[in-house]
């Protein structure tokens, strides 16, 4: 394996008395797509949010694209441009158009002129198939469209890695496909991705590796087929059994 | 009756005086509303700092200036500050008093507005590399203001009405001018006209406000 582009080591995270991450190690290679699964409350979101320092671990190290996110000297706002994130609830800015959502960071962070930002923003919207919705506000978009705009907002900054936190969980079933299709294209373009999701079909088809978390720890990881068909750990078996029944 | 309250001759005579007063009231409002908003914004932003060294003094400050009657505050500044060598004049005292008093009110409104914006908004903004300040300016504040617009407007109405307090420190605003005209003419007509001018000035705002409030009720 080439030098990992994401390298998280021995991460511990507490919320008050709650020990949420108990020494998690996660390495992700360039162009790899890693799926993270596990019961609700097991720490998946917290782990993901440590990878762009939306949460700061109590101890351990997080290095992304060669940048030590926890070092004092690190300009976290610069680092975050290289780490796109997509949220379960989209979190589009409701007071801006789709294009406005996509261009805000291009103008304010990446230092593009209005014209450059607009061109890049439209190109990003084009990649998610929503160039014709550029002037719509989030309220005028379906959930699937909103999530694709959120993806466009992240990829417009040309990140080196993308983090997805249950990107399809808030969507009506018939809209899930459109978002997964965009993610599949990103994957084909070679984007490194960490995806928290229970879309097993997508995981089987697209993931290089599945990581199973429980109670703040990585219990087991491996190729999708290995984890889904032949889990080694009892907890993994129980969890896989549970979600396959749904 | 008409001669007492709607004396046309007196109206004609008092009109220029009242008009000058209206001009000053507008000028005063155009000064104290932005000042109050600025004070409020500072307080609302400070309220986001979690440190107890900020939190407690801030709460005391806001409580103090909300409880302190603005009229008393104004007279205190006007009559008291000269004793420590500060002659600020009527306008300066009004500006400071409003900055302190209405700033505390605007601050509470803006704080509620900021709190009403879901945390996912700032997380999304920060995840794209926006700094905390940029996130506040471009993502949080616009939504916060929109969410509390009726409250901000209603407070602004109060502030414009309160500019009449300037009359007690000899600010030649509308009420002060009306009372001047009244005492010159020995007739209450100027006061009646001033009341009508206040009404004409504020009524459109009141209408706009109730439309906003109705819309807020409909959209939840
Ligand atoms: N900001 C927070 N404050 C307090 N507790 C939190 C916070 N975020 C998450 N937790 C708790 O940490 C645990 C792990 O949460 P999370 O990482 O969201 O799990 P998952 O994404 O796997 O469902 C849960 O018990 C959750 O309640
Ligand atoms: Mg989660």
XYZ file of N, CA, C and O in Angstrom, chain B residues 62-170:
436
model
N -26.019 43.279 30.374
C -27.295 43.262 29.646
C -28.457 43.478 30.617
O -29.339 44.304 30.377
N -28.433 42.756 31.730
C -29.509 42.909 32.719
C -29.577 44.350 33.225
O -30.649 44.943 33.333
N -28.391 44.896 33.526
C -28.345 46.243 34.082
C -28.982 47.258 33.134
O -29.854 48.031 33.515
N -28.578 47.205 31.856
C -29.061 48.238 30.944
C -30.481 47.984 30.454
O -31.135 48.887 29.949
N -30.951 46.746 30.609
C -32.365 46.521 30.293
C -33.237 46.982 31.445
O -34.374 47.399 31.247
N -32.714 46.882 32.674
C -33.510 47.266 33.844
C -33.448 48.781 34.086
O -34.355 49.354 34.670
N -32.381 49.421 33.639
C -32.177 50.844 33.895
C -33.087 51.662 32.976
O -32.968 51.569 31.759
N -33.992 52.467 33.520
C -34.887 53.236 32.644
C -34.073 54.173 31.750
O -33.221 54.917 32.249
N -34.303 54.130 30.452
C -33.481 54.925 29.537
C -33.535 56.420 29.841
O -32.541 57.128 29.657
N -34.692 56.889 30.330
C -34.803 58.311 30.658
C -33.832 58.676 31.783
O -33.137 59.691 31.733
N -33.789 57.813 32.792
C -32.892 58.053 33.924
C -31.436 57.998 33.462
O -30.609 58.832 33.833
N -31.153 57.012 32.621
C -29.797 56.864 32.095
C -29.363 58.124 31.353
O -28.262 58.648 31.556
N -30.267 58.624 30.537
C -29.969 59.797 29.725
C -29.705 61.016 30.612
O -28.723 61.747 30.431
N -30.589 61.239 31.571
C -30.425 62.399 32.457
C -29.149 62.258 33.275
O -28.405 63.213 33.488
N -28.868 61.021 33.686
C -27.653 60.762 34.448
C -26.416 61.145 33.631
O -25.508 61.818 34.120
N -26.398 60.714 32.361
C -25.244 61.035 31.514
C -25.121 62.541 31.306
O -24.037 63.114 31.396
N -26.275 63.165 31.061
C -26.300 64.594 30.722
C -25.904 65.449 31.925
O -25.128 66.394 31.804
N -26.430 65.044 33.100
C -26.183 65.852 34.299
C -24.936 65.404 35.034
O -24.303 66.189 35.731
N -24.584 64.114 34.869
C -23.504 63.561 35.686
C -22.126 63.671 35.055
O -21.157 64.011 35.725
N -22.038 63.403 33.747
C -20.720 63.356 33.113
C -19.946 64.672 33.197
O -18.714 64.648 33.341
N -20.628 65.833 33.126
C -19.862 67.090 33.248
C -19.058 67.152 34.536
O -17.996 67.791 34.577
N -19.521 66.453 35.587
C -18.786 66.478 36.850
C -17.434 65.790 36.748
O -16.545 66.041 37.544
N -17.299 64.870 35.784
C -15.975 64.265 35.591
C -15.312 64.861 34.345
O -14.468 64.236 33.707
N -15.782 66.052 34.000
C -15.105 66.791 32.939
C -15.490 66.388 31.528
O -14.808 66.714 30.575
N -16.583 65.621 31.391
C -17.012 65.190 30.056
C -18.265 65.960 29.635
O -19.343 65.713 30.156
N -18.099 66.902 28.729
C -19.256 67.650 28.218
C -19.616 67.073 26.854
O -19.012 67.422 25.855
N -20.557 66.169 26.816
C -20.846 65.503 25.547
C -21.980 66.171 24.779
O -22.199 65.876 23.623
N -22.712 67.041 25.458
C -23.840 67.663 24.780
C -25.002 66.707 24.658
O -24.864 65.501 24.899
N -26.155 67.261 24.275
C -27.368 66.438 24.190
C -27.201 65.268 23.239
O -27.475 64.122 23.582
N -26.688 65.564 22.047
C -26.622 64.515 21.026
C -25.708 63.373 21.455
O -26.054 62.192 21.337
N -24.561 63.722 21.999
C -23.613 62.700 22.444
C -24.212 61.827 23.536
O -24.062 60.597 23.512
N -24.909 62.481 24.485
C -25.512 61.716 25.581
C -26.594 60.781 25.065
O -26.685 59.628 25.480
N -27.417 61.302 24.142
C -28.466 60.445 23.576
C -27.831 59.261 22.865
O -28.259 58.108 23.026
N -26.788 59.531 22.094
C -26.146 58.451 21.342
C -25.610 57.372 22.287
O -25.834 56.172 22.078
N -24.932 57.801 23.363
C -24.375 56.816 24.300
C -25.479 56.061 25.032
O -25.449 54.834 25.156
N -26.475 56.809 25.491
C -27.562 56.159 26.231
C -28.249 55.100 25.369
O -28.549 53.997 25.833
N -28.455 55.418 24.104
C -29.137 54.449 23.233
C -28.230 53.275 22.905
O -28.680 52.137 22.803
N -26.965 53.568 22.731
C -26.010 52.495 22.469
C -26.078 51.483 23.622
O -26.126 50.270 23.403
N -26.145 51.996 24.852
C -26.175 51.125 26.026
C -27.533 50.451 26.185
O -27.631 49.236 26.338
N -28.579 51.260 26.129
C -29.916 50.715 26.407
C -30.444 49.839 25.275
O -30.720 48.654 25.466
N -30.550 50.409 24.081
C -31.151 49.605 23.009
C -30.183 48.540 22.536
O -30.600 47.514 22.038
N -28.879 48.770 22.726
C -27.911 47.733 22.388
C -28.194 46.457 23.166
O -28.104 45.354 22.636
N -28.551 46.616 24.437
C -28.844 45.441 25.261
C -30.052 44.689 24.704
O -30.065 43.459 24.659
N -31.055 45.441 24.251
C -32.243 44.774 23.679
C -31.926 44.125 22.345
O -32.256 42.952 22.117
N -31.296 44.897 21.450
C -30.918 44.310 20.157
C -30.033 43.085 20.375
O -30.118 42.099 19.651
N -29.171 43.156 21.383
C -28.255 42.053 21.660
C -28.995 40.769 21.988
O -28.669 39.701 21.473
N -30.019 40.889 22.839
C -30.788 39.701 23.206
C -31.520 39.132 21.991
O -31.608 37.919 21.814
N -32.026 40.023 21.149
C -32.746 39.556 19.952
C -31.778 38.842 19.009
O -32.057 37.736 18.521
N -30.624 39.459 18.766
C -29.663 38.854 17.840
C -29.126 37.530 18.380
O -28.895 36.583 17.636
N -28.948 37.479 19.698
C -28.468 36.240 20.305
C -29.471 35.109 20.047
O -29.094 34.002 19.656
N -30.753 35.429 20.255
C -31.784 34.418 19.987
C -31.759 34.019 18.518
O -31.912 32.841 18.175
N -31.542 35.001 17.627
C -31.479 34.704 16.197
C -30.320 33.781 15.867
O -30.476 32.808 15.131
N -29.169 34.075 16.439
C -27.987 33.246 16.185
C -28.220 31.825 16.707
O -27.900 30.842 16.046
N -28.828 31.741 17.900
C -29.106 30.417 18.474
C -30.092 29.625 17.615
O -30.124 28.396 17.677
N -30.921 30.343 16.843
C -31.961 29.639 16.074
C -31.391 28.996 14.809
O -32.072 28.210 14.159
N -30.158 29.329 14.453
C -29.569 28.731 13.246
C -28.968 27.370 13.620
O -28.138 27.290 14.526
N -29.381 26.295 12.937
C -28.906 24.961 13.307
C -27.382 24.865 13.233
O -26.759 25.496 12.375
N -26.794 24.075 14.124
C -25.336 23.981 14.184
C -24.763 23.382 12.900
O -23.601 23.628 12.562
N -25.573 22.610 12.181
C -25.105 22.037 10.918
C -24.671 23.100 9.921
O -23.799 22.858 9.078
N -25.271 24.282 10.008
C -24.905 25.357 9.086
C -23.456 25.774 9.281
O -22.714 25.926 8.316
N -23.071 25.967 10.532
C -21.704 26.413 10.734
C -20.729 25.263 10.497
O -19.617 25.478 9.996
N -21.149 24.032 10.790
C -20.272 22.888 10.508
C -20.000 22.768 9.010
O -18.864 22.540 8.588
N -21.067 22.942 8.225
C -20.888 22.855 6.774
C -19.939 23.951 6.298
O -19.023 23.711 5.517
N -20.145 25.153 6.809
C -19.313 26.282 6.376
C -17.859 26.071 6.781
O -16.939 26.238 5.975
N -17.661 25.664 8.048
C -16.293 25.441 8.514
C -15.624 24.315 7.732
O -14.432 24.347 7.467
N -16.423 23.301 7.336
C -15.827 22.165 6.625
C -15.327 22.570 5.240
O -14.506 21.882 4.649
N -15.815 23.689 4.707
C -15.298 24.153 3.419
C -14.129 25.105 3.595
O -13.626 25.662 2.622
N -13.717 25.334 4.851
C -12.543 26.158 5.087
C -12.842 27.594 5.485
O -11.923 28.386 5.687
N -14.121 27.955 5.587
C -14.429 29.299 6.064
C -13.988 29.430 7.514
O -14.149 28.505 8.311
N -13.450 30.599 7.859
C -13.046 30.838 9.247
C -14.300 31.082 10.086
O -15.399 31.241 9.555
N -14.119 31.098 11.398
C -15.258 31.341 12.282
C -15.902 32.688 11.970
O -17.126 32.826 11.945
N -15.082 33.686 11.701
C -15.612 35.023 11.413
C -16.371 35.044 10.090
O -17.468 35.598 9.994
N -15.779 34.422 9.062
C -16.465 34.367 7.766
C -17.773 33.605 7.880
O -18.785 33.991 7.295
N -17.761 32.522 8.648
C -18.965 31.736 8.826
C -20.059 32.579 9.473
O -21.215 32.562 9.051
N -19.661 33.348 10.493
C -20.634 34.219 11.150
C -21.196 35.233 10.162
O -22.401 35.427 10.053
N -20.304 35.864 9.407
C -20.730 36.956 8.529
C -21.572 36.480 7.352
O -22.567 37.115 7.010
N -21.199 35.378 6.738
C -21.848 35.000 5.483
C -22.912 33.934 5.644
O -23.785 33.793 4.791
N -22.820 33.135 6.701
C -23.753 32.003 6.825
C -24.708 32.185 8.002
O -25.926 32.064 7.843
N -24.169 32.491 9.183
C -25.015 32.505 10.373
C -25.840 33.800 10.477
O -27.069 33.756 10.599
N -25.155 34.951 10.428
C -25.872 36.206 10.658
C -27.017 36.450 9.670
O -28.104 36.864 10.098
N -26.813 36.224 8.382
C -27.939 36.471 7.471
C -29.177 35.656 7.846
O -30.298 36.154 7.798
N -28.961 34.410 8.244
C -30.102 33.576 8.639
C -30.661 34.021 9.984
O -31.877 34.019 10.202
N -29.759 34.400 10.894
C -30.184 34.833 12.226
C -31.075 36.065 12.114
O -32.151 36.128 12.708
N -30.629 37.037 11.321
C -31.401 38.280 11.158
C -32.752 37.975 10.536
O -33.782 38.482 10.975
N -32.759 37.116 9.527
C -34.025 36.777 8.884
C -34.986 36.130 9.886
O -36.170 36.410 9.888
N -34.437 35.290 10.753
C -35.294 34.577 11.709
C -35.893 35.488 12.769
O -36.917 35.154 13.355
N -35.236 36.600 13.079
C -35.760 37.479 14.133
C -36.128 38.861 13.584
O -36.223 39.818 14.345
N -36.351 38.929 12.285
C -36.646 40.219 11.673
C -37.830 40.936 12.330
O -37.750 42.142 12.612
N -38.944 40.247 12.609
C -40.054 40.949 13.264
C -39.645 41.555 14.610
O -40.024 42.690 14.914
N -38.853 40.828 15.386
C -38.419 41.353 16.687
C -37.489 42.552 16.516
O -37.567 43.519 17.265
N -36.601 42.452 15.529
C -35.687 43.571 15.281
C -36.471 44.817 14.878
O -36.210 45.920 15.347
N -37.489 44.614 14.031
C -38.275 45.761 13.584
C -39.078 46.344 14.717
O -39.221 47.565 14.826
N -39.636 45.470 15.537
C -40.452 45.962 16.621
C -39.596 46.744 17.614
O -40.001 47.793 18.119
N -38.369 46.275 17.846
C -37.466 47.027 18.717
C -37.086 48.363 18.079
O -36.978 49.383 18.763
N -36.925 48.345 16.755
C -36.575 49.579 16.057
C -37.689 50.623 16.200
O -37.432 51.811 16.392
N -38.931 50.136 16.131
C -40.077 51.033 16.367
C -39.972 51.694 17.740
O -40.153 52.902 17.884
N -39.678 50.872 18.737
C -39.538 51.403 20.098
C -38.426 52.438 20.152
O -38.557 53.475 20.799
N -37.331 52.150 19.471
C -36.192 53.058 19.509
C -36.572 54.411 18.901
O -36.264 55.466 19.456
N -37.266 54.361 17.763
C -37.650 55.626 17.117
C -38.570 56.413 18.049
O -38.438 57.626 18.201
N -39.484 55.714 18.713
C -40.367 56.406 19.655
C -39.552 57.006 20.804
O -39.811 58.110 21.267
N -38.554 56.244 21.253
C -37.763 56.701 22.401
C -36.902 57.922 22.078
O -36.425 58.591 22.988
N -36.701 58.202 20.782
C -35.884 59.387 20.476
C -36.517 60.646 21.057
O -35.837 61.652 21.247
N -37.828 60.571 21.357
C -38.498 61.720 21.981
C -37.863 62.059 23.327
O -37.967 63.180 23.814
N -37.190 61.078 23.927
C -36.500 61.343 25.197
C -35.445 62.427 25.031
O -35.091 63.115 25.988
N -34.933 62.574 23.800
C -33.919 63.588 23.546
C -34.381 64.971 23.977
O -33.560 65.839 24.293
N -35.689 65.177 24.040
C -36.213 66.504 24.399
C -35.803 66.922 25.803
O -35.646 68.103 26.075
N -35.596 65.956 26.696
C -35.258 66.338 28.071
C -33.817 66.839 28.182
O -33.446 67.436 29.174
N -32.979 66.541 27.171
C -31.627 67.104 27.218
C -31.476 68.151 26.121
O -30.397 68.350 25.573
N -32.624 68.785 25.805
C -32.627 69.924 24.890
C -32.180 69.569 23.474
O -31.670 70.414 22.745
